């Protein structure tokens, strides 16, 4: 494979970098990136102001056709953008928009595409993702939330869980059971709608005491029939449209690389027992191992985008990339906290927390990342089946 980028791609990287550098200077004090944007009103205002600028430049949906507000770019350009944004900790991508946008793009009617895609591209909508339920996560097809036809609408009842960022959302997409007699995957329908009566979000406070996740209670929530994406009972395939745009998810590798650079600086500047941390053999070796791993993670992500740019299926490779980078972030966070000793356990907000408590926080967030978009075990199942051609479990 060719690891070089074209001159046009290098020029784009320069443009993205200039933008992201400038935006990162506007970040609120103590900004640590990641999901912190959703937590405070100040962080959310910063997120919204950046994302609006990104959308105005047409960068939010780089690979989309121009008629829907995209730039018609390929997977490599998308990768460069995600890499630069994550490296500079710029909070530019609204949550979940790819799942719903891909569903509309592939299965929506022409009216739905015209109605919804430009609004998504202009960052006018913040989505809550109503997929997982208390008893349906990895085995999502066992979900029990129901949708029953009533006149021009469907009436939805049930409960969803882990609804990330929903307290900042104005719209929701829901996968609900419309036919209990069909086989599990085949009786589900994909609904999109503005939030309204019948939807209640309750905070699900995370172990680091932040409010990012929610439980969602759905009680007679009405969705007009014209807001069904795809056909009734075919919602599974609509949801999978987003999943099928498998991504290398370079943001985890690029963000982790930046965090590692901060850890390296910390080790160069901090003494323990009179000796600079960076002079201790054990610490030097652990930093070197992490640096090699992150470089490998980045190159692996480049490889996936390169395969995609040649029209190859990448489910196993993208799954491996996500799995590797997620586990690596968890490893980085644990290593950093160990290196920092007791200071590493001090939480954000305290003057004693090194690097604004970044790693103490990351320790907790990153364990969630190994579950959120499909658990490590499920990713391994995909690699086993599609990559190693082992029999399906
Ligand atoms: C931080 C976070 C954010 C999330 N955000 C959202 C969101 O915004 N919207 C949303 O709808 N959902 C969201 N989720 C839910 C997420 O998609 C599910 O948690 C995930 O799919 C796992 O489902 P589960 O929690 O029910 O665990 P289970 O599916 O019950 O799994 C429990 C354990 O069993 C293992 N396991 C299950 N099946 C297999 C198998 N076939 N082979 C091997 N091992 C298996 C799993 O890997 C896991 O270790 C989020 C979850 C987290 C933790």
Tab-separated table of C-alpha atoms and ligand atoms in Angstrom:
chain	number	residue	atom	x	y	z
A	1	UNK	CA	0.000	0.000	0.000
A	2	UNK	CA	0.967	3.625	-0.524
A	3	UNK	CA	1.067	5.607	2.741
A	4	UNK	CA	1.563	8.942	0.970
A	5	UNK	CA	-1.281	11.418	0.657
A	6	UNK	CA	-1.875	13.281	-2.593
A	7	UNK	CA	-0.965	16.996	-2.787
A	8	UNK	CA	-4.711	17.801	-2.687
A	9	UNK	CA	-5.114	15.730	0.464
A	10	UNK	CA	-2.080	17.404	2.049
A	11	UNK	CA	-3.599	20.788	1.206
A	12	UNK	CA	-6.860	19.743	2.853
A	13	UNK	CA	-4.969	18.568	5.948
A	14	UNK	CA	-3.328	21.997	6.139
A	15	UNK	CA	-6.703	23.719	5.863
A	16	UNK	CA	-8.270	21.467	8.531
A	17	UNK	CA	-5.259	21.938	10.794
A	18	UNK	CA	-5.345	25.742	10.585
A	19	UNK	CA	-9.052	25.724	11.383
A	20	UNK	CA	-8.798	23.247	14.260
A	21	UNK	CA	-5.761	24.961	15.805
A	22	UNK	CA	-7.617	28.248	15.840
A	23	UNK	CA	-10.801	26.722	17.239
A	24	UNK	CA	-8.868	24.853	19.926
A	25	UNK	CA	-7.627	28.236	21.205
A	26	UNK	CA	-11.249	29.159	21.959
A	27	UNK	CA	-11.866	26.100	24.141
A	28	UNK	CA	-13.188	26.758	27.647
A	29	UNK	CA	-10.584	26.709	30.430
A	30	UNK	CA	-9.621	23.207	31.505
A	31	UNK	CA	-11.064	21.704	28.308
A	32	UNK	CA	-10.026	18.049	28.049
A	33	UNK	CA	-11.863	17.151	24.858
A	34	UNK	CA	-13.733	13.911	24.308
A	35	UNK	CA	-17.300	13.859	25.527
A	36	UNK	CA	-16.819	16.739	27.933
A	37	UNK	CA	-18.757	19.018	25.562
A	38	UNK	CA	-22.085	17.579	26.584
A	39	UNK	CA	-21.480	17.889	30.289
A	40	UNK	CA	-21.552	21.629	30.932
A	41	UNK	CA	-23.492	24.441	29.287
A	42	UNK	CA	-20.201	26.176	28.519
A	43	UNK	CA	-18.797	23.044	26.828
A	44	UNK	CA	-22.015	22.581	24.890
A	45	UNK	CA	-21.994	26.207	23.678
A	46	UNK	CA	-18.401	25.683	22.463
A	47	UNK	CA	-19.394	22.462	20.703
A	48	UNK	CA	-22.332	24.146	18.978
A	49	UNK	CA	-20.294	27.129	17.837
A	50	UNK	CA	-17.591	24.893	16.338
A	51	UNK	CA	-19.971	22.490	14.670
A	52	UNK	CA	-21.893	25.329	13.029
A	53	UNK	CA	-18.652	26.608	11.498
A	54	UNK	CA	-17.691	23.112	10.359
A	55	UNK	CA	-21.113	22.688	8.762
A	56	UNK	CA	-20.889	26.089	7.045
A	57	UNK	CA	-17.640	24.946	5.428
A	58	UNK	CA	-19.359	21.760	4.191
A	59	UNK	CA	-16.962	19.596	6.224
A	60	UNK	CA	-19.533	17.956	8.461
A	61	UNK	CA	-20.581	15.540	5.750
A	62	UNK	CA	-17.484	15.434	3.561
A	63	UNK	CA	-18.349	12.188	1.707
A	64	UNK	CA	-21.996	13.088	0.979
A	65	UNK	CA	-23.103	14.109	-2.510
A	66	UNK	CA	-22.993	17.893	-3.016
A	67	UNK	CA	-26.756	18.100	-3.605
A	68	UNK	CA	-27.351	17.118	0.035
A	69	UNK	CA	-24.750	19.456	1.515
A	70	UNK	CA	-21.621	17.289	1.312
A	71	UNK	CA	-18.374	17.678	-0.625
A	72	UNK	CA	-18.338	14.359	-2.451
A	73	UNK	CA	-14.979	13.430	-0.895
A	74	UNK	CA	-13.739	9.905	-0.233
A	75	UNK	CA	-12.844	7.923	2.892
A	76	UNK	CA	-9.252	9.218	2.988
A	77	UNK	CA	-10.325	12.889	3.159
A	78	UNK	CA	-12.858	11.957	5.849
A	79	UNK	CA	-10.112	10.178	7.763
A	80	UNK	CA	-7.800	13.195	7.595
A	81	UNK	CA	-10.544	15.465	8.903
A	82	UNK	CA	-11.403	13.130	11.800
A	83	UNK	CA	-7.726	12.720	12.645
A	84	UNK	CA	-7.010	16.453	12.760
A	85	UNK	CA	-10.141	17.254	14.752
A	86	UNK	CA	-9.453	14.593	17.351
A	87	UNK	CA	-5.795	15.592	17.652
A	88	UNK	CA	-6.735	19.223	18.387
A	89	UNK	CA	-9.627	18.114	20.647
A	90	UNK	CA	-12.116	20.073	18.595
A	91	UNK	CA	-15.678	18.907	19.301
A	92	UNK	CA	-17.099	19.069	15.813
A	93	UNK	CA	-19.209	15.990	15.173
A	94	UNK	CA	-22.715	15.742	16.634
A	95	UNK	CA	-23.463	12.342	18.053
A	96	UNK	CA	-25.208	9.603	16.091
A	97	UNK	CA	-25.844	11.654	13.013
A	98	UNK	CA	-24.142	9.108	10.737
A	99	UNK	CA	-26.527	6.270	11.696
A	100	UNK	CA	-29.622	8.229	10.872
A	101	UNK	CA	-28.155	10.059	7.873
A	102	UNK	CA	-26.973	6.813	6.268
A	103	UNK	CA	-30.406	5.258	6.876
A	104	UNK	CA	-32.138	8.177	5.154
A	105	UNK	CA	-29.570	8.307	2.338
A	106	UNK	CA	-29.919	4.609	1.505
A	107	UNK	CA	-33.577	3.876	2.354
A	108	UNK	CA	-35.334	7.277	2.562
A	109	UNK	CA	-37.822	8.575	0.025
A	110	UNK	CA	-36.792	11.517	-2.157
A	111	UNK	CA	-38.969	13.802	0.018
A	112	UNK	CA	-37.267	12.559	3.181
A	113	UNK	CA	-33.819	13.112	1.682
A	114	UNK	CA	-34.699	16.666	0.667
A	115	UNK	CA	-36.328	17.365	4.012
A	116	UNK	CA	-33.823	15.837	6.435
A	117	UNK	CA	-30.353	15.595	4.893
A	118	UNK	CA	-29.727	19.331	4.391
A	119	UNK	CA	-30.833	19.988	7.975
A	120	UNK	CA	-28.401	17.347	9.199
A	121	UNK	CA	-25.609	18.740	7.024
A	122	UNK	CA	-26.251	22.242	8.413
A	123	UNK	CA	-26.007	20.831	11.968
A	124	UNK	CA	-29.527	21.952	12.781
A	125	UNK	CA	-30.461	18.677	14.459
A	126	UNK	CA	-29.117	16.984	17.566
A	127	UNK	CA	-30.130	13.350	17.638
A	128	UNK	CA	-30.737	10.947	20.472
A	129	UNK	CA	-30.216	7.314	19.522
A	130	UNK	CA	-33.040	5.097	20.764
A	131	UNK	CA	-31.712	1.624	20.000
A	132	UNK	CA	-30.467	-0.231	23.121
A	133	UNK	CA	-32.874	-1.372	25.815
A	134	UNK	CA	-32.296	-2.697	29.338
A	135	UNK	CA	-32.526	-6.251	27.972
A	136	UNK	CA	-31.397	-5.699	24.398
A	137	UNK	CA	-27.832	-4.529	23.733
A	138	UNK	CA	-25.528	-6.852	21.809
A	139	UNK	CA	-28.605	-8.869	20.936
A	140	UNK	CA	-30.474	-5.776	19.734
A	141	UNK	CA	-32.979	-7.762	17.669
A	142	UNK	CA	-34.608	-8.943	20.910
A	143	UNK	CA	-35.861	-5.417	21.671
A	144	UNK	CA	-39.424	-5.078	22.998
A	145	UNK	CA	-40.376	-1.399	22.521
A	146	UNK	CA	-43.599	-1.482	20.466
A	147	UNK	CA	-45.037	0.767	17.766
A	148	UNK	CA	-48.718	0.371	16.889
A	149	UNK	CA	-50.470	2.037	13.926
A	150	UNK	CA	-53.180	4.531	14.852
A	151	UNK	CA	-54.616	6.677	12.039
A	152	UNK	CA	-51.847	8.702	10.393
A	153	UNK	CA	-49.331	7.875	13.136
A	154	UNK	CA	-47.628	5.113	15.030
A	155	UNK	CA	-47.813	5.117	18.832
A	156	UNK	CA	-44.586	3.985	20.511
A	157	UNK	CA	-44.211	2.558	24.027
A	158	UNK	CA	-41.195	1.098	25.806
A	159	UNK	CA	-37.854	1.923	27.375
A	160	UNK	CA	-34.421	2.662	25.948
A	161	UNK	CA	-31.165	2.976	27.848
A	162	UNK	CA	-27.688	4.548	27.636
A	163	UNK	CA	-29.135	7.256	25.375
A	164	UNK	CA	-25.927	9.272	24.917
A	165	UNK	CA	-26.253	13.051	24.909
A	166	UNK	CA	-30.061	12.864	24.736
A	167	UNK	CA	-30.495	15.717	27.191
A	168	UNK	CA	-28.968	17.966	24.485
A	169	UNK	CA	-31.073	16.472	21.687
A	170	UNK	CA	-34.077	17.893	19.862
A	171	UNK	CA	-34.822	14.810	17.710
A	172	UNK	CA	-34.743	11.073	18.236
A	173	UNK	CA	-34.551	7.960	16.098
A	174	UNK	CA	-36.104	4.812	17.460
A	175	UNK	CA	-36.060	1.185	16.441
A	176	UNK	CA	-39.353	-0.383	17.574
A	177	UNK	CA	-41.235	-3.637	17.109
A	178	UNK	CA	-44.151	-3.298	14.684
A	179	UNK	CA	-44.875	-7.012	14.196
A	180	UNK	CA	-44.309	-9.481	17.062
A	181	UNK	CA	-45.196	-12.407	14.785
A	182	UNK	CA	-42.356	-11.858	12.331
A	183	UNK	CA	-38.882	-13.342	13.011
A	184	UNK	CA	-36.963	-11.033	15.394
A	185	UNK	CA	-35.031	-8.905	12.880
A	186	UNK	CA	-37.941	-8.661	10.488
A	187	UNK	CA	-40.638	-7.126	12.672
A	188	UNK	CA	-38.794	-3.865	13.456
A	189	UNK	CA	-39.334	-0.360	12.043
A	190	UNK	CA	-37.086	2.744	12.071
A	191	UNK	CA	-38.773	5.982	13.175
A	192	UNK	CA	-37.420	9.541	13.209
A	193	UNK	CA	-39.143	12.448	14.904
A	194	UNK	CA	-38.820	15.718	16.751
A	195	UNK	CA	-38.946	15.255	20.504
A	196	UNK	CA	-42.369	15.837	22.033
A	197	UNK	CA	-44.880	14.572	24.586
A	198	UNK	CA	-44.346	10.919	25.487
A	199	UNK	CA	-40.538	11.019	25.654
A	200	UNK	CA	-38.833	11.440	29.004
A	201	UNK	CA	-35.066	11.345	29.513
A	202	UNK	CA	-33.732	10.638	32.989
A	203	UNK	CA	-30.040	11.192	33.713
A	204	UNK	CA	-27.929	8.057	34.028
A	205	UNK	CA	-25.022	9.473	35.996
A	206	UNK	CA	-21.757	7.897	34.921
A	207	UNK	CA	-19.133	6.596	37.361
A	208	UNK	CA	-17.052	9.782	36.942
A	209	UNK	CA	-20.175	11.676	38.102
A	210	UNK	CA	-20.772	13.271	34.702
A	211	UNK	CA	-24.146	13.499	33.007
A	212	UNK	CA	-23.781	12.284	29.478
A	213	UNK	CA	-25.967	9.173	29.414
A	214	UNK	CA	-29.687	8.842	29.965
A	215	UNK	CA	-32.513	6.386	30.372
A	216	UNK	CA	-35.371	7.020	27.962
A	217	UNK	CA	-38.985	6.291	28.832
A	218	UNK	CA	-41.396	6.207	25.906
A	219	UNK	CA	-45.069	6.537	26.727
A	220	UNK	CA	-47.544	6.921	23.851
A	221	UNK	CA	-45.047	8.874	21.717
A	222	UNK	CA	-46.711	9.582	18.350
A	223	UNK	CA	-44.715	9.538	15.131
A	224	UNK	CA	-46.366	10.441	11.797
A	225	UNK	CA	-46.263	7.585	9.281
A	226	UNK	CA	-44.327	9.766	6.853
A	227	UNK	CA	-41.445	9.713	9.369
A	228	UNK	CA	-40.807	6.007	8.935
A	229	UNK	CA	-37.488	5.496	7.148
A	230	UNK	CA	-37.595	2.523	4.788
A	231	UNK	CA	-40.501	0.117	4.866
A	232	UNK	CA	-42.526	-1.007	7.874
A	233	UNK	CA	-40.869	-4.121	9.418
A	234	UNK	CA	-37.591	-3.423	7.587
A	235	UNK	CA	-36.065	-1.064	10.142
A	236	UNK	CA	-33.229	-3.452	10.929
A	237	UNK	CA	-31.747	-2.893	7.497
A	238	UNK	CA	-32.154	0.883	7.805
A	239	UNK	CA	-30.223	0.817	11.080
A	240	UNK	CA	-27.567	-1.397	9.508
A	241	UNK	CA	-27.049	1.101	6.674
A	242	UNK	CA	-25.079	3.280	9.116
A	243	UNK	CA	-23.199	0.307	10.520
A	244	UNK	CA	-22.286	-0.776	7.004
A	245	UNK	CA	-20.334	2.440	6.426
A	246	UNK	CA	-17.617	0.845	8.521
A	247	UNK	CA	-15.070	3.383	9.707
A	248	UNK	CA	-11.522	3.051	10.934
A	249	UNK	CA	-12.545	5.425	13.740
A	250	UNK	CA	-9.206	7.153	13.646
A	251	UNK	CA	-10.387	9.690	16.205
A	252	UNK	CA	-9.564	7.273	19.009
A	253	UNK	CA	-6.030	6.740	17.750
A	254	UNK	CA	-5.403	10.442	16.986
A	255	UNK	CA	-6.910	11.697	20.261
A	256	UNK	CA	-4.936	9.057	22.160
A	257	UNK	CA	-1.724	10.079	20.430
A	258	UNK	CA	-2.261	13.668	21.581
A	259	UNK	CA	-2.987	12.478	25.137
A	260	UNK	CA	0.200	10.426	25.049
A	261	UNK	CA	2.187	13.499	23.972
A	262	UNK	CA	0.790	15.312	27.029
A	263	UNK	CA	1.801	12.404	29.246
A	264	UNK	CA	5.314	12.452	27.783
A	265	UNK	CA	5.608	16.198	28.502
A	266	UNK	CA	4.367	15.584	32.047
A	267	UNK	CA	7.015	12.899	32.558
A	268	UNK	CA	9.729	15.252	31.295
A	269	UNK	CA	8.661	18.017	33.680
A	270	UNK	CA	7.774	16.111	36.834
A	271	UNK	CA	10.104	14.800	39.522
A	272	UNK	CA	9.476	11.956	41.894
A	273	UNK	CA	11.924	11.400	44.751
A	274	UNK	CA	14.124	14.081	43.176
A	275	UNK	CA	14.396	12.309	39.833
A	276	UNK	CA	12.690	13.354	36.597
A	277	UNK	CA	10.052	10.719	35.745
A	278	UNK	CA	11.271	10.545	32.158
A	279	UNK	CA	14.654	9.288	33.394
A	280	UNK	CA	13.210	6.200	35.080
A	281	UNK	CA	13.774	3.149	32.899
A	282	UNK	CA	10.406	1.534	33.606
A	283	UNK	CA	8.499	4.706	32.711
A	284	UNK	CA	10.573	5.341	29.566
A	285	UNK	CA	9.883	1.828	28.362
A	286	UNK	CA	6.155	2.109	28.970
A	287	UNK	CA	6.028	5.405	27.066
A	288	UNK	CA	7.926	3.841	24.177
A	289	UNK	CA	5.534	0.857	24.059
A	290	UNK	CA	2.553	3.229	23.971
A	291	UNK	CA	4.133	5.405	21.287
A	292	UNK	CA	4.703	2.349	19.081
A	293	UNK	CA	1.157	1.124	19.668
A	294	UNK	CA	-0.413	4.483	18.817
A	295	UNK	CA	1.681	4.823	15.676
A	296	UNK	CA	0.521	1.338	14.662
A	297	UNK	CA	-3.105	2.265	15.424
A	298	UNK	CA	-2.853	5.359	13.196
A	299	UNK	CA	-1.276	3.441	10.333
A	300	UNK	CA	-3.868	0.704	10.690
A	301	UNK	CA	-6.606	3.346	10.338
A	302	UNK	CA	-4.893	4.746	7.222
A	303	UNK	CA	-4.865	1.226	5.815
A	304	UNK	CA	-8.619	0.826	6.354
A	305	UNK	CA	-9.366	4.160	4.648
A	306	UNK	CA	-7.053	3.211	1.788
A	307	UNK	CA	-8.888	-0.127	1.348
A	308	UNK	CA	-12.205	1.732	1.382
A	309	UNK	CA	-10.999	4.225	-1.200
A	310	UNK	CA	-10.497	1.171	-3.452
A	311	UNK	CA	-14.073	0.042	-2.847
A	312	UNK	CA	-13.167	-2.912	-0.605
A	313	UNK	CA	-15.371	-4.304	2.194
A	314	UNK	CA	-13.674	-3.500	5.491
A	315	UNK	CA	-15.955	-4.807	8.257
A	316	UNK	CA	-13.242	-6.960	9.851
A	317	UNK	CA	-10.447	-4.399	9.413
A	318	UNK	CA	-12.550	-1.489	10.703
A	319	UNK	CA	-13.719	-3.656	13.623
A	320	UNK	CA	-10.108	-4.526	14.417
A	321	UNK	CA	-9.100	-0.868	14.219
A	322	UNK	CA	-11.850	0.225	16.608
A	323	UNK	CA	-11.115	-2.615	18.998
A	324	UNK	CA	-7.379	-1.895	19.005
A	325	UNK	CA	-7.674	1.875	19.509
A	326	UNK	CA	-10.365	1.576	22.197
A	327	UNK	CA	-8.375	-0.925	24.224
A	328	UNK	CA	-5.253	1.187	23.698
A	329	UNK	CA	-6.923	4.289	25.149
A	330	UNK	CA	-7.945	2.297	28.199
A	331	UNK	CA	-4.371	1.031	28.532
A	332	UNK	CA	-2.962	4.557	28.110
A	333	UNK	CA	-5.287	5.960	30.776
A	334	UNK	CA	-4.442	3.216	33.266
A	335	UNK	CA	-0.717	3.586	32.594
A	336	UNK	CA	-0.871	7.378	33.017
A	337	UNK	CA	-2.722	7.129	36.321
A	338	UNK	CA	-0.190	4.572	37.557
A	339	UNK	CA	2.725	6.816	36.536
A	340	UNK	CA	1.154	9.822	38.271
A	341	UNK	CA	0.679	7.846	41.469
A	342	UNK	CA	-1.807	9.292	43.963
A	343	UNK	CA	-2.011	12.560	41.977
A	344	UNK	CA	-3.351	10.521	39.093
A	345	UNK	CA	-6.463	9.688	41.099
A	346	UNK	CA	-7.350	13.337	41.831
A	347	UNK	CA	-10.457	14.357	39.894
A	348	UNK	CA	-10.961	17.196	37.459
A	349	UNK	CA	-11.526	20.587	39.057
A	350	UNK	CA	-8.882	20.163	41.777
A	351	UNK	CA	-5.663	22.168	41.516
A	352	UNK	CA	-3.817	18.927	42.392
A	353	UNK	CA	-5.168	17.053	39.365
A	354	UNK	CA	-2.342	16.718	36.786
A	355	UNK	CA	-3.297	17.769	33.240
A	356	UNK	CA	-6.731	18.916	34.491
A	357	UNK	CA	-7.590	15.344	35.528
A	358	UNK	CA	-7.563	14.193	31.903
A	359	UNK	CA	-6.327	10.679	32.621
A	360	UNK	CA	-8.373	10.045	35.727
A	361	UNK	CA	-11.368	10.924	33.575
A	362	UNK	CA	-10.198	8.940	30.565
A	363	UNK	CA	-9.770	5.870	32.771
A	364	UNK	CA	-13.488	5.868	33.318
A	365	UNK	CA	-14.717	7.060	29.914
A	366	UNK	CA	-12.531	4.632	28.021
A	367	UNK	CA	-13.935	1.568	29.741
A	368	UNK	CA	-17.309	2.672	28.314
A	369	UNK	CA	-15.811	3.011	24.823
A	370	UNK	CA	-15.007	-0.707	24.856
A	371	UNK	CA	-18.774	-1.316	25.145
A	372	UNK	CA	-20.585	1.603	23.502
A	373	UNK	CA	-20.446	1.059	19.747
A	374	UNK	CA	-20.423	-2.738	20.074
A	375	UNK	CA	-18.457	-4.490	22.802
A	376	UNK	CA	-14.903	-5.755	22.426
A	377	UNK	CA	-16.234	-9.332	22.365
A	378	UNK	CA	-18.747	-8.562	19.614
A	379	UNK	CA	-16.016	-6.837	17.575
A	380	UNK	CA	-13.864	-9.926	18.011
A	381	UNK	CA	-16.774	-12.055	16.794
A	382	UNK	CA	-16.960	-9.953	13.614
A	383	UNK	CA	-13.193	-10.257	13.062
A	384	UNK	CA	-13.360	-14.021	13.681
A	385	UNK	CA	-16.220	-14.474	11.250
A	386	UNK	CA	-15.433	-11.964	8.504
A	387	UNK	CA	-11.660	-11.654	8.880
A	388	UNK	CA	-10.522	-15.143	9.864
A	389	UNK	CA	-13.490	-16.874	8.172
A	390	UNK	CA	-14.226	-18.871	11.326
A	391	UNK	CA	-17.760	-20.265	11.632
A	392	UNK	CA	-20.370	-17.778	12.995
A	393	UNK	CA	-21.082	-18.073	16.721
B	1	LIG	C1	-20.846	4.390	27.311
B	1	LIG	C2	-22.006	3.816	26.531
B	1	LIG	C3	-22.727	4.604	25.623
B	1	LIG	C4	-23.797	4.071	24.904
B	1	LIG	N1	-24.563	4.888	24.082
B	1	LIG	C5	-25.692	4.383	23.507
B	1	LIG	C6	-26.618	5.224	22.775
B	1	LIG	O1	-26.436	6.439	22.658
B	1	LIG	N2	-27.732	4.684	22.234
B	1	LIG	C7	-27.995	3.363	22.345
B	1	LIG	O2	-29.015	2.937	21.801
B	1	LIG	N3	-27.161	2.527	23.044
B	1	LIG	C8	-26.029	3.010	23.632
B	1	LIG	N4	-25.204	2.192	24.376
B	1	LIG	C9	-25.560	0.788	24.544
B	1	LIG	C10	-24.566	-0.163	23.882
B	1	LIG	O3	-24.821	-0.219	22.502
B	1	LIG	C11	-24.715	-1.518	24.593
B	1	LIG	O4	-24.304	-1.340	25.940
B	1	LIG	C12	-23.872	-2.593	23.940
B	1	LIG	O5	-24.406	-2.935	22.693
B	1	LIG	C13	-23.786	-3.862	24.828
B	1	LIG	O6	-25.040	-4.276	25.215
B	1	LIG	P1	-25.368	-4.597	26.749
B	1	LIG	O7	-24.868	-3.467	27.586
B	1	LIG	O8	-26.812	-4.961	26.828
B	1	LIG	O9	-24.478	-5.851	27.140
B	1	LIG	P2	-24.779	-7.369	26.754
B	1	LIG	O10	-25.155	-7.479	25.319
B	1	LIG	O11	-25.745	-7.911	27.768
B	1	LIG	O12	-23.362	-8.036	26.944
B	1	LIG	C14	-22.835	-8.374	28.244
B	1	LIG	C15	-21.467	-9.033	28.009
B	1	LIG	O13	-21.636	-10.258	27.247
B	1	LIG	C16	-20.828	-10.209	26.072
B	1	LIG	N5	-21.539	-10.822	24.948
B	1	LIG	C17	-22.837	-10.626	24.578
B	1	LIG	N6	-23.113	-11.356	23.477
B	1	LIG	C18	-21.966	-12.026	23.138
B	1	LIG	C19	-21.608	-12.926	22.091
B	1	LIG	N7	-22.481	-13.264	21.140
B	1	LIG	N8	-20.337	-13.395	22.069
B	1	LIG	C20	-19.411	-13.037	23.013
B	1	LIG	N9	-19.703	-12.189	24.034
B	1	LIG	C21	-20.959	-11.687	24.092
B	1	LIG	C22	-20.655	-8.723	25.777
B	1	LIG	O14	-19.511	-8.477	24.993
B	1	LIG	C23	-20.511	-8.154	27.191
B	1	LIG	O15	-19.206	-8.307	27.671
B	1	LIG	C24	-24.126	2.715	25.081
B	1	LIG	C25	-23.398	1.922	25.999
B	1	LIG	C26	-22.360	2.470	26.730
B	1	LIG	C27	-21.625	1.614	27.758
